[in-house]
CSV table of C-alpha atoms in Angstrom, one decimal:
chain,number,residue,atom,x,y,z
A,5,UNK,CA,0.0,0.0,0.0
A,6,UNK,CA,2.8,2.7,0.8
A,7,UNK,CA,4.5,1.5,-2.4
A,8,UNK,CA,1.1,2.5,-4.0
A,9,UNK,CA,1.0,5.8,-2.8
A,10,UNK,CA,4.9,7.1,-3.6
A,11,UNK,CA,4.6,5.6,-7.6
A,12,UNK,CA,0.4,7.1,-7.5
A,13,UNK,CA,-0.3,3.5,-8.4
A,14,UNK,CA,-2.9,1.0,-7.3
A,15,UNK,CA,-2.1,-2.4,-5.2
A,16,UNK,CA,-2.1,-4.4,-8.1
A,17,UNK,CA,0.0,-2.4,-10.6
A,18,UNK,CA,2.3,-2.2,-7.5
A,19,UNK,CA,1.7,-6.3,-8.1
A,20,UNK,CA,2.2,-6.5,-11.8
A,21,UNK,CA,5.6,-4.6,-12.1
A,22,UNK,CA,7.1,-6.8,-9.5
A,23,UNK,CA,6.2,-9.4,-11.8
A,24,UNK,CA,7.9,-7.5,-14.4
A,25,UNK,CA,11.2,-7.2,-13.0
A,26,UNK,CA,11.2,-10.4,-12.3
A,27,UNK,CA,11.8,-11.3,-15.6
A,28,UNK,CA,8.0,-13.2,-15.5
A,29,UNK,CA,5.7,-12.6,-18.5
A,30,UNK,CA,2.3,-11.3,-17.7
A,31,UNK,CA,-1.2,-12.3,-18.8
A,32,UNK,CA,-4.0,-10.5,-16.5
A,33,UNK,CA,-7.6,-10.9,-17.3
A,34,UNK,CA,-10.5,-9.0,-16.9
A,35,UNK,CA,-14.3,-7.9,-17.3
A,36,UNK,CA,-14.2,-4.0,-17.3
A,37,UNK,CA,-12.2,-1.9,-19.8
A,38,UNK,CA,-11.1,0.3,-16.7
A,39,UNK,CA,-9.3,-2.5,-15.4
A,40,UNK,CA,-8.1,-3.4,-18.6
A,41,UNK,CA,-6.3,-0.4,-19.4
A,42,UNK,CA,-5.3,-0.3,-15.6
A,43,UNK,CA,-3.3,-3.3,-15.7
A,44,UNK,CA,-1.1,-2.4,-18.5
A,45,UNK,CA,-0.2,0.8,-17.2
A,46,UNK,CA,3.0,-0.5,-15.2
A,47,UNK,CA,6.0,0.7,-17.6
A,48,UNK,CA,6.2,4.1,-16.4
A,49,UNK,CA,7.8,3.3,-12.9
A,50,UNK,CA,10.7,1.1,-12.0
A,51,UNK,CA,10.7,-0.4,-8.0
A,52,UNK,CA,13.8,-0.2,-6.0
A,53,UNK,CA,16.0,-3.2,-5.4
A,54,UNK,CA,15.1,-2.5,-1.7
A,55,UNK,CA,11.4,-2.2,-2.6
A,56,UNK,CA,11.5,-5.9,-4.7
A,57,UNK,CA,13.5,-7.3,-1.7
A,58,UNK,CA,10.9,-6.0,1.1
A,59,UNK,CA,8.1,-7.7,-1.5
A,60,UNK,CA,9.9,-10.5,-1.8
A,61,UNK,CA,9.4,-11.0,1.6
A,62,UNK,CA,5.7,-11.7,2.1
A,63,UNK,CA,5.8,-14.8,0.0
A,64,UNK,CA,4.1,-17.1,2.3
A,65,UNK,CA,3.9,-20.5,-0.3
A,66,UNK,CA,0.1,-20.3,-0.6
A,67,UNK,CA,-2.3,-19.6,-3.3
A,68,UNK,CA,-2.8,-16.3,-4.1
A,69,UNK,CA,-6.2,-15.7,-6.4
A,70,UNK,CA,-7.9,-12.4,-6.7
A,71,UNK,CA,-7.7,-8.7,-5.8
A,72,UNK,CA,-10.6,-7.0,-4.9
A,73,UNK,CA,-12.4,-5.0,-8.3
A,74,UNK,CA,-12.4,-1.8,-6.0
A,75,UNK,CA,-8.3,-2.4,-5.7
A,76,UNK,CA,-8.0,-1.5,-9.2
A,77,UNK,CA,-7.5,2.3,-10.8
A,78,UNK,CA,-7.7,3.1,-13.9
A,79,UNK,CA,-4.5,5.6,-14.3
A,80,UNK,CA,-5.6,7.0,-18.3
A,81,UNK,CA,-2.7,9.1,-18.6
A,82,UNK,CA,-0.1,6.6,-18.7
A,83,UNK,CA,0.4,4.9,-22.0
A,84,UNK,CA,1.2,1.4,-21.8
A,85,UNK,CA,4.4,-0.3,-23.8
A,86,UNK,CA,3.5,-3.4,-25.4
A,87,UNK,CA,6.3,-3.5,-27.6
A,88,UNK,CA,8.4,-5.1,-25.3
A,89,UNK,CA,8.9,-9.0,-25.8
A,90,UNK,CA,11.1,-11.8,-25.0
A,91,UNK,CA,12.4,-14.3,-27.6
A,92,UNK,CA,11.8,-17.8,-27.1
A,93,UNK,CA,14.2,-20.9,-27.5
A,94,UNK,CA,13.5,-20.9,-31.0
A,95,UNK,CA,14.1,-17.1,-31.7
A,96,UNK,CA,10.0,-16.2,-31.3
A,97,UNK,CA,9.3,-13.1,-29.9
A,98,UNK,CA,6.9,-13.1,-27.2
A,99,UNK,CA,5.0,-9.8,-25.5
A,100,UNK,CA,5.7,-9.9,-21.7
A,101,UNK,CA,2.5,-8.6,-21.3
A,102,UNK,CA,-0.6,-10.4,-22.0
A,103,UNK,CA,-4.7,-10.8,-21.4
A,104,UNK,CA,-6.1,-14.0,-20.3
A,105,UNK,CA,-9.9,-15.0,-20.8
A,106,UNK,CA,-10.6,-17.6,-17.5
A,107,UNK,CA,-13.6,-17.9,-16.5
A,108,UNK,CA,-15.0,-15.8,-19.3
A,109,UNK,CA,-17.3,-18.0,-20.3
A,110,UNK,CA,-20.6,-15.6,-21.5
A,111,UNK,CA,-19.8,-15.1,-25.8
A,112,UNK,CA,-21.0,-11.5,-25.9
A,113,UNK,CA,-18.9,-11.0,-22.7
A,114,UNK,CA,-15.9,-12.4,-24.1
A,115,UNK,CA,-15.7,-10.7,-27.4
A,116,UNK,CA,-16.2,-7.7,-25.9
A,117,UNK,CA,-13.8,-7.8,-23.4
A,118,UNK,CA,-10.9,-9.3,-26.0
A,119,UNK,CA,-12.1,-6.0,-28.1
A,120,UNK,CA,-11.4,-4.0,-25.1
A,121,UNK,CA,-7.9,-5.8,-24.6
A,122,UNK,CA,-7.1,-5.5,-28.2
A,123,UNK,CA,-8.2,-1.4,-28.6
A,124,UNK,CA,-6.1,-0.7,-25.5
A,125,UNK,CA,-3.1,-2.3,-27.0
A,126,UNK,CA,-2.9,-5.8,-25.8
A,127,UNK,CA,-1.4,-7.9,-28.7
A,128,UNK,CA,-0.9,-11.3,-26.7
A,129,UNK,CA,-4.4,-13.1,-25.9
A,130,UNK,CA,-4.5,-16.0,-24.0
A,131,UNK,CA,-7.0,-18.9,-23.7
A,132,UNK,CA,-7.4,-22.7,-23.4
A,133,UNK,CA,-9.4,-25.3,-24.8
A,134,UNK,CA,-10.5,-25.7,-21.3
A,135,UNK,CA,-12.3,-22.0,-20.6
A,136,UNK,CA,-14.8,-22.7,-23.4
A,137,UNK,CA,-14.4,-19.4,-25.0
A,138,UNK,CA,-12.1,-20.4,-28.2
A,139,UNK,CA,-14.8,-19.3,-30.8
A,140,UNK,CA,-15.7,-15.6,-29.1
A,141,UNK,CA,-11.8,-14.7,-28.9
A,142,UNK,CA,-11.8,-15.9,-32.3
A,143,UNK,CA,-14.3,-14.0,-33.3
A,144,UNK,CA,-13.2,-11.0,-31.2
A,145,UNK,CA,-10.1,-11.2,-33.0
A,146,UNK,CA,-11.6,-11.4,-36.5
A,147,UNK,CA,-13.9,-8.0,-35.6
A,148,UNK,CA,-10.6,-5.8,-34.2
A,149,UNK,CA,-9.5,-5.7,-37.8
A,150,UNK,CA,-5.6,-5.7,-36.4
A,151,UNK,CA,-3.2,-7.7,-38.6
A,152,UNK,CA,-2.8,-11.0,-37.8
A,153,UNK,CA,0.7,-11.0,-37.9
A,154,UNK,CA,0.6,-8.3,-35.1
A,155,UNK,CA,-1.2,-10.6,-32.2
A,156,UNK,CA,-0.1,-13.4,-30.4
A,157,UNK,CA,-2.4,-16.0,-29.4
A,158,UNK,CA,-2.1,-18.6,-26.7
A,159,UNK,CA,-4.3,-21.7,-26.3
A,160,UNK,CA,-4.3,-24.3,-24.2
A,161,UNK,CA,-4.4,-28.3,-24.7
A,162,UNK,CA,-6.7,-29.7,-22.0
A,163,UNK,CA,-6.1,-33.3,-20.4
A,164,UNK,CA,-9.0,-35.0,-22.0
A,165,UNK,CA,-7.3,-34.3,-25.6
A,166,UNK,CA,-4.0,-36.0,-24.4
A,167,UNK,CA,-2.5,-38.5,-26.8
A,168,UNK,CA,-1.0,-38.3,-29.6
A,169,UNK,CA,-4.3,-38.8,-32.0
A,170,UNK,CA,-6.4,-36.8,-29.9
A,171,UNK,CA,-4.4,-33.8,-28.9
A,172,UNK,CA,-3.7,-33.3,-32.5
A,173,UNK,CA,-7.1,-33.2,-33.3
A,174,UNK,CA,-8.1,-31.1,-30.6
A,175,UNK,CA,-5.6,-28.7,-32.2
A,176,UNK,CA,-7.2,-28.6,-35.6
A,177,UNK,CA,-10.5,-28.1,-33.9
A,178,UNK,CA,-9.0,-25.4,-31.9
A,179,UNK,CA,-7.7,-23.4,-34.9
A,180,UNK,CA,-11.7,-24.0,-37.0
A,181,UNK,CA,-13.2,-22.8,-33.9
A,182,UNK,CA,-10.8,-19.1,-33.7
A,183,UNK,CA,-11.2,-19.2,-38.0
A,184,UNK,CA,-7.0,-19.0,-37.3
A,185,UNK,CA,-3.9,-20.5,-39.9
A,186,UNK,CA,-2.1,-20.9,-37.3
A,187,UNK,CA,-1.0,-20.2,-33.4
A,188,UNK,CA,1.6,-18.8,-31.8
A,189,UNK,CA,2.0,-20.6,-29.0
A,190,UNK,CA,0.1,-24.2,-27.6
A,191,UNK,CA,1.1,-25.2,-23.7
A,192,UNK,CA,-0.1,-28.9,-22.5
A,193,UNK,CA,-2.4,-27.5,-19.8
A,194,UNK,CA,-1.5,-30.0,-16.8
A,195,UNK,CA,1.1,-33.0,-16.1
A,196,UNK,CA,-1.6,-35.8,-16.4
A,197,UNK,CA,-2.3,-38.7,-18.1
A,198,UNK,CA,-0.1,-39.1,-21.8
A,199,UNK,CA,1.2,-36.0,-21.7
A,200,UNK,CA,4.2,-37.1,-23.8
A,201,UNK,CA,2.3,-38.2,-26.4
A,202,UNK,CA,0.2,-34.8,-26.5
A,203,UNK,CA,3.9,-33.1,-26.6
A,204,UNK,CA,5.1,-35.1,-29.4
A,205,UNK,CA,1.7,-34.1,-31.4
A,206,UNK,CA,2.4,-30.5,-30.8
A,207,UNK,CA,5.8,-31.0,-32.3
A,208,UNK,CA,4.5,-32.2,-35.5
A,209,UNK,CA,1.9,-29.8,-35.5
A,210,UNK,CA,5.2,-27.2,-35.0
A,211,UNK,CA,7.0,-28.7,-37.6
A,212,UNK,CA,4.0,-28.3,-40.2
A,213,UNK,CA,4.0,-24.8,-39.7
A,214,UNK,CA,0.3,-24.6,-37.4
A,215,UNK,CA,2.4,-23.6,-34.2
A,216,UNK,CA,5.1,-21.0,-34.2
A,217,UNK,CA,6.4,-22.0,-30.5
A,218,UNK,CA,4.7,-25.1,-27.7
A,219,UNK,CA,5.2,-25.9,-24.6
A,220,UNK,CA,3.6,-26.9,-21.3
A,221,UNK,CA,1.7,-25.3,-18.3
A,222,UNK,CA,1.5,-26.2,-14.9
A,223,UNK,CA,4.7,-28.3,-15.2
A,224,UNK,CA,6.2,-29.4,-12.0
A,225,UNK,CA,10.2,-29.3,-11.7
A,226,UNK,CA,10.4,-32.8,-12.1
A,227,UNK,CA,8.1,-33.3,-15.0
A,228,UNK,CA,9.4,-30.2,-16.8
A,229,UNK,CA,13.1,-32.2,-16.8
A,230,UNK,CA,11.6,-35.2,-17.7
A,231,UNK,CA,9.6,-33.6,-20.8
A,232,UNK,CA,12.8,-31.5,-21.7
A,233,UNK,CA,15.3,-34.8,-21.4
A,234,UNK,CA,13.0,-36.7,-23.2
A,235,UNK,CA,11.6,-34.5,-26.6
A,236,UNK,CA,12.9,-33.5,-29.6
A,237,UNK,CA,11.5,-29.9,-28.9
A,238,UNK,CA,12.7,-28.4,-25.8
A,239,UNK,CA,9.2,-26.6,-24.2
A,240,UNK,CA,9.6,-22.9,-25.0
A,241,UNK,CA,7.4,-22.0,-22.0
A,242,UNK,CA,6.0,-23.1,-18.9
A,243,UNK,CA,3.2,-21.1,-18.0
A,244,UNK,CA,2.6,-21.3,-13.9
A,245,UNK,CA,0.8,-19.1,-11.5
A,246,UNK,CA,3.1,-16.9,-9.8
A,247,UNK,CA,1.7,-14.0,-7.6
A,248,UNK,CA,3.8,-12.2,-4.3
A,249,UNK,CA,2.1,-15.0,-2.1
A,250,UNK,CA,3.3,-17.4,-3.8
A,251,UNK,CA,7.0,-17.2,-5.8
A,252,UNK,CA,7.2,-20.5,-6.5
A,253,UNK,CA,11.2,-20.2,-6.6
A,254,UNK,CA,12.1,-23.8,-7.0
A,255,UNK,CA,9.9,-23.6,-10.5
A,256,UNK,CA,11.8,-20.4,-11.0
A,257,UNK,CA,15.3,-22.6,-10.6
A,258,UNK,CA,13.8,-25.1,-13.1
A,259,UNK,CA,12.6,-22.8,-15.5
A,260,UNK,CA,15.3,-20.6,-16.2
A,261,UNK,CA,17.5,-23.7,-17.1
């Protein structure tokens, strides 16, 4: 809170740059356009190596899931950077900064809030195959009328599509139900069931040109080595929760190697 105040931020933008500096990449979500805009505004302030140490500090190893609506501040002067990427392990760039559609599940809802996402100046979208929403951020992404080269969209392989046969197909599907060529990115959504044989349909559907970049989600340490040992593709990503609560620095170790 007295962070918020010196940098005339809210709580949770306080939240999202420590992400930042962190090095994690960021994919928010949210209903209301305020909010929206809100969340990207963190690229106009830099914390303190003292202030990221004394944040450091309250991780206490548990879940961390929501911050209150009346939290958030909507800040319009600020312009937001979303220019600003990392490159992957096979030289795809990435936004750090990204908007995630869980537990969007209304159609009208969703589109609209994608729009909003998209007209602020969000370029990576995430969903899954899981949230049920694949066809209104498709559709959403269809009505912005911004190039396709210029987004970056995330989906989600769910652990009823595992196996080689299946996943692939569930990929396909995926694709018909956005109206998309192709995706950016495609994470295995938990460590469950045949995940390897999931993985080794994402890397054909990779190699065909369908998905610029896969990898996993919700990967523990030792299922992340044994996935990277053990494929021909090394996962570019591992997408995990990862909030002030909870740092999740053994992950962290894993992931960075």
């Amino acid at each position: 809170v007295e962070l918020a105040k010196k940098y005339h931020k809210s709580t949770v933008q306080i939240i999202l740059r420590w992400h930042l500096q962190m090095g994690f990449g960021l994919v928010p979500g949210s209903k209301s356009l305020d909010h929206i805009e809100a969340n990207a505004q963190i690229f106009d302030f830099e914390l303190t190596d003292e202030e990221m140490k004394e944040i450091e500090k309250v991780n206490k190893h548990t879940p961390f899931y929501k911050v209150t609506k009346e939290s958030l501040q909507r800040l319009a002067t600020t312009k937001c950077n979303f220019e600003e990427g990392e490159t992957l392990n096979n030289g795809v760039k990435m936004p750090v900064v990204g908007f995630g559609v869980f537990q969007v599940k209304d159609e009208e809802e969703c589109k609209r809030v994608v729009l909003d996402a998209i007209d602020v100046g969000y370029r990576l979208i995430d969903t899954a195959q899981a949230y049920g929403n694949e066809e209104a951020v498709g559709e959403a992404i269809k009505m912005s009328g911004v190039d396709r080269k210029d987004l970056f969209i995330t989906t989600k392989v769910w652990i009823s599509n595992y196996g080689y046969e299946k996943a692939k197909m569930s990929v396909e599907e995926s694709l018909k139900k956005m109206q998309l060529d192709y995706f950016d990115l495609v994470l295995l959504h938990q460590p469950f069931k045949d995940y390897h044989g999931a993985y080794r349909a994402l890397i054909d559907l990779y190699k065909e040109g369908k998905i610029k970049a896969i990898g996993v989600s919700n990967f523990y340490p030792d299922r992340l080595v044994d996935m990277a040992i053990f494929s021909e593709v090394t996962p570019a990503i591992n997408q995990v929760e990862v909030n002030v609560f909870h740092q999740q620095k053994e992950a962290q170790v894993y992931n960075e190697k």
